[in-house]
CSV table of C-alpha atoms in Angstrom, one decimal:
chain,number,residue,atom,x,y,z
A,1,ALA,CA,4.0,2.7,-4.3
A,2,GLY,CA,5.6,-0.7,-4.7
A,3,ALA,CA,8.7,0.4,-6.6
A,4,GLY,CA,11.0,-0.6,-3.7
A,5,LYS,CA,11.7,3.0,-2.5
A,6,SER,CA,10.8,2.3,1.2
A,7,THR,CA,12.6,-1.1,1.4
A,8,ILE,CA,15.8,0.3,-0.1
A,9,ALA,CA,15.6,3.6,1.8
A,10,ARG,CA,15.1,1.9,5.2
A,11,ARG,CA,17.9,-0.5,4.6
A,12,LEU,CA,20.3,2.2,3.5
A,13,ALA,CA,19.4,4.4,6.4
A,14,LYS,CA,20.0,1.6,8.9
A,15,GLU,CA,23.3,0.7,7.3
A,16,LEU,CA,24.5,4.4,7.4
A,17,GLY,CA,22.9,5.2,10.8
A,18,PHE,CA,20.7,7.9,9.3
A,19,TYR,CA,17.1,8.7,10.0
A,20,TYR,CA,14.7,7.2,7.5
A,21,VAL,CA,12.1,9.8,6.5
A,22,ASP,CA,8.9,8.4,4.8
A,23,THR,CA,7.7,11.7,3.4
A,24,GLY,CA,4.5,10.1,2.1
A,25,ALA,CA,3.6,9.5,5.7
A,26,ILE,CA,3.7,13.2,6.3
A,27,TYR,CA,0.7,13.8,4.1
A,28,ARG,CA,-1.3,11.0,5.7
A,29,PRO,CA,-2.0,12.6,9.0
A,30,VAL,CA,-3.2,15.7,7.1
A,31,ALA,CA,-5.6,13.5,5.1
A,32,TYR,CA,-6.6,11.7,8.3
A,33,PHE,CA,-7.2,15.0,10.1
A,34,PHE,CA,-9.5,16.4,7.4
A,35,ASP,CA,-11.2,13.0,7.0
A,36,LEU,CA,-12.1,13.0,10.7
A,37,TRP,CA,-13.6,16.5,10.2
A,38,GLY,CA,-15.5,15.3,7.2
A,39,VAL,CA,-13.6,17.7,4.9
A,40,SER,CA,-12.8,16.4,1.3
A,41,PRO,CA,-9.2,16.7,0.2
A,42,LYS,CA,-10.6,18.9,-2.7
A,43,ASP,CA,-12.5,21.2,-0.4
A,44,ILE,CA,-10.0,24.2,-0.2
A,45,ASP,CA,-12.5,26.3,1.8
A,46,GLY,CA,-12.9,23.5,4.4
A,47,ILE,CA,-9.1,22.9,4.5
A,48,THR,CA,-8.6,26.6,5.0
A,49,ARG,CA,-11.3,26.7,7.7
A,50,TYR,CA,-9.7,23.9,9.8
A,51,ILE,CA,-6.0,24.1,9.0
A,52,ASP,CA,-5.1,26.2,12.1
A,53,GLU,CA,-6.4,23.3,14.3
A,54,LEU,CA,-3.8,20.9,12.9
A,55,THR,CA,-0.3,20.3,14.1
A,56,ILE,CA,2.0,17.6,12.6
A,57,GLY,CA,5.2,16.3,14.0
A,58,ILE,CA,7.6,13.5,13.5
A,59,GLU,CA,9.2,11.5,16.3
A,60,TYR,CA,11.6,8.6,16.2
A,61,ASP,CA,11.7,5.7,18.7
A,62,ASP,CA,14.9,4.1,20.0
A,63,GLU,CA,15.1,1.9,16.9
A,64,GLY,CA,14.9,5.0,14.6
A,65,VAL,CA,11.3,4.1,13.5
A,66,GLN,CA,9.4,7.2,12.4
A,67,HIS,CA,6.1,8.0,14.2
A,68,MET,CA,3.7,10.6,12.9
A,69,ILE,CA,2.2,12.8,15.5
A,70,MET,CA,-1.1,14.6,14.8
A,71,ASN,CA,-2.2,17.1,17.4
A,72,GLY,CA,-0.1,15.4,20.0
A,73,MET,CA,-1.3,11.9,19.2
A,74,ASP,CA,0.7,9.1,17.6
A,75,VAL,CA,-1.4,8.2,14.5
A,76,THR,CA,1.2,6.0,12.9
A,77,GLY,CA,-1.0,2.9,13.2
A,78,ASP,CA,-4.1,4.7,11.8
A,79,ILE,CA,-2.8,6.1,8.6
A,80,ARG,CA,-1.7,3.1,6.5
A,81,THR,CA,-4.9,2.2,4.6
A,82,PRO,CA,-5.5,2.2,0.9
A,83,ASP,CA,-8.3,4.7,1.3
A,84,LEU,CA,-6.1,7.1,3.2
A,85,SER,CA,-3.3,6.6,0.6
A,86,GLN,CA,-5.7,8.0,-2.0
A,87,LYS,CA,-6.8,10.8,0.2
A,88,ALA,CA,-3.2,11.7,1.0
A,89,SER,CA,-2.4,11.8,-2.7
A,90,LEU,CA,-5.4,14.2,-3.2
A,91,VAL,CA,-4.3,16.4,-0.3
A,92,SER,CA,-0.9,16.6,-1.9
A,93,ALA,CA,-2.4,17.4,-5.3
A,94,HIS,CA,-4.9,20.0,-4.0
A,95,ALA,CA,-3.0,21.2,-1.0
A,96,ILE,CA,-3.3,24.9,-0.4
A,97,PRO,CA,0.1,26.6,-0.5
A,98,GLU,CA,0.3,27.0,3.2
A,99,VAL,CA,-0.2,23.3,3.8
A,100,ARG,CA,2.4,22.3,1.2
A,101,SER,CA,4.9,24.9,2.5
A,102,PHE,CA,4.4,23.8,6.1
A,103,LEU,CA,5.0,20.1,5.2
A,104,MET,CA,7.9,20.9,2.9
A,105,GLU,CA,9.6,23.0,5.7
A,106,LEU,CA,9.1,20.1,8.1
A,107,GLN,CA,10.9,17.8,5.7
A,108,ARG,CA,13.7,20.3,5.0
A,109,SER,CA,14.2,21.0,8.7
A,110,LEU,CA,14.8,17.3,9.3
A,111,ALA,CA,17.4,17.3,6.5
A,112,ARG,CA,19.1,20.3,8.1
A,113,GLU,CA,19.2,18.8,11.6
A,114,HIS,CA,20.0,15.2,10.8
A,115,SER,CA,21.6,12.9,8.3
A,116,VAL,CA,18.6,11.5,6.5
A,117,ILE,CA,17.5,9.2,3.7
A,118,MET,CA,14.2,10.6,2.4
A,119,ASP,CA,11.7,8.5,0.6
A,120,GLY,CA,9.2,10.3,-1.6
A,121,ARG,CA,8.2,11.2,-5.1
A,122,ASP,CA,9.4,14.8,-5.3
A,123,ILE,CA,12.3,14.9,-2.8
A,124,GLY,CA,15.1,15.2,-5.4
A,125,THR,CA,13.3,17.7,-7.6
A,126,VAL,CA,11.3,19.9,-5.1
A,127,VAL,CA,12.0,19.3,-1.4
A,128,LEU,CA,15.8,18.9,-1.6
A,129,PRO,CA,16.8,19.8,-5.1
A,130,LYS,CA,20.5,20.2,-4.0
A,131,ALA,CA,20.6,16.8,-2.2
A,132,THR,CA,24.0,15.2,-2.4
A,133,VAL,CA,22.7,11.9,-3.7
A,134,LYS,CA,19.4,11.2,-5.6
A,135,ILE,CA,18.1,7.8,-6.5
A,136,PHE,CA,15.1,7.3,-8.7
A,137,LEU,CA,13.3,4.0,-8.7
A,138,THR,CA,10.4,2.9,-10.8
A,139,ALA,CA,8.4,-0.2,-11.6
A,140,THR,CA,5.4,-0.9,-13.7
A,141,PRO,CA,1.9,-0.4,-12.1
A,142,GLU,CA,1.3,-4.1,-12.5
A,143,VAL,CA,4.5,-5.1,-10.6
A,144,ARG,CA,3.7,-2.5,-7.9
A,145,ALA,CA,0.1,-3.7,-7.6
A,146,LYS,CA,1.3,-7.3,-7.2
A,147,ARG,CA,3.8,-6.3,-4.5
A,148,ARG,CA,1.2,-4.3,-2.6
A,149,THR,CA,-1.3,-7.2,-2.9
A,150,ASP,CA,1.2,-9.7,-1.6
A,151,GLU,CA,2.2,-7.3,1.2
A,152,LEU,CA,-1.5,-6.9,2.4
A,153,ILE,CA,-2.1,-10.6,2.2
A,154,ALA,CA,1.0,-11.3,4.2
A,155,LYS,CA,-0.4,-9.0,6.9
A,156,GLY,CA,-3.6,-11.0,6.9
A,157,GLN,CA,-5.6,-8.3,5.1
A,158,LYS,CA,-8.0,-8.7,2.2
A,159,ALA,CA,-6.5,-7.5,-1.1
A,160,ASP,CA,-8.0,-7.2,-4.5
A,161,TYR,CA,-5.3,-7.0,-7.2
A,162,ASN,CA,-7.5,-5.2,-9.8
A,163,LYS,CA,-8.6,-2.6,-7.3
A,164,ILE,CA,-5.1,-2.0,-6.1
A,165,LEU,CA,-3.9,-1.7,-9.7
A,166,LYS,CA,-6.6,0.8,-10.5
A,167,ASP,CA,-5.8,2.8,-7.3
A,168,ILE,CA,-2.1,2.9,-8.2
A,169,GLN,CA,-2.8,4.0,-11.7
A,170,GLN,CA,-5.2,6.7,-10.4
A,171,ARG,CA,-2.6,7.9,-7.8
A,172,ASP,CA,0.1,8.0,-10.5
A,173,TYR,CA,-2.2,10.1,-12.7
A,174,GLN,CA,-3.1,12.5,-9.8
A,175,ASP,CA,0.6,12.9,-8.8
A,176,THR,CA,1.9,13.5,-12.3
A,177,HIS,CA,-0.9,15.9,-13.3
A,178,ARG,CA,-1.2,18.0,-10.1
A,179,ALA,CA,-0.4,21.7,-10.3
A,180,ALA,CA,2.1,21.7,-7.4
A,181,ALA,CA,5.2,19.6,-8.0
A,182,PRO,CA,4.0,17.1,-10.5
């Protein structure tokens, strides 16, 4: 978060007339779904118990903006909170193979069916390892935390730089130490 991936990917997709795919947003409805059921992202038994109740889809509006659909409902506006970001990272880190496979196939099918710019941490290494072009962006946790803090403040939300920095560092650790696609 905060390295500039989304900004550059959106701009490039618009310039090229491609779909912009925010792959991080794909895990958020999963985290949201399990959060609604009161199931921890680390509760593999709970995830297994309820996974058949979940459907995830992606739709695009006339401007090419991605909307996340969970069980037939557009949850795009509900899934962009710092708390859900952490839970989505945990879902990604602890996802049972069926969840990860389903979401990976969703991403791959988009790439097969459309010209896409995909924004995500493991796109070039795991999801689309044979992608024609791969761009890797990074920034220090401190720079990313400042960008995220500024973004939240600009939206009129409360933002605690130190908490955001800690959350980013924790998410980076989770994402780089997970068993599946670190």
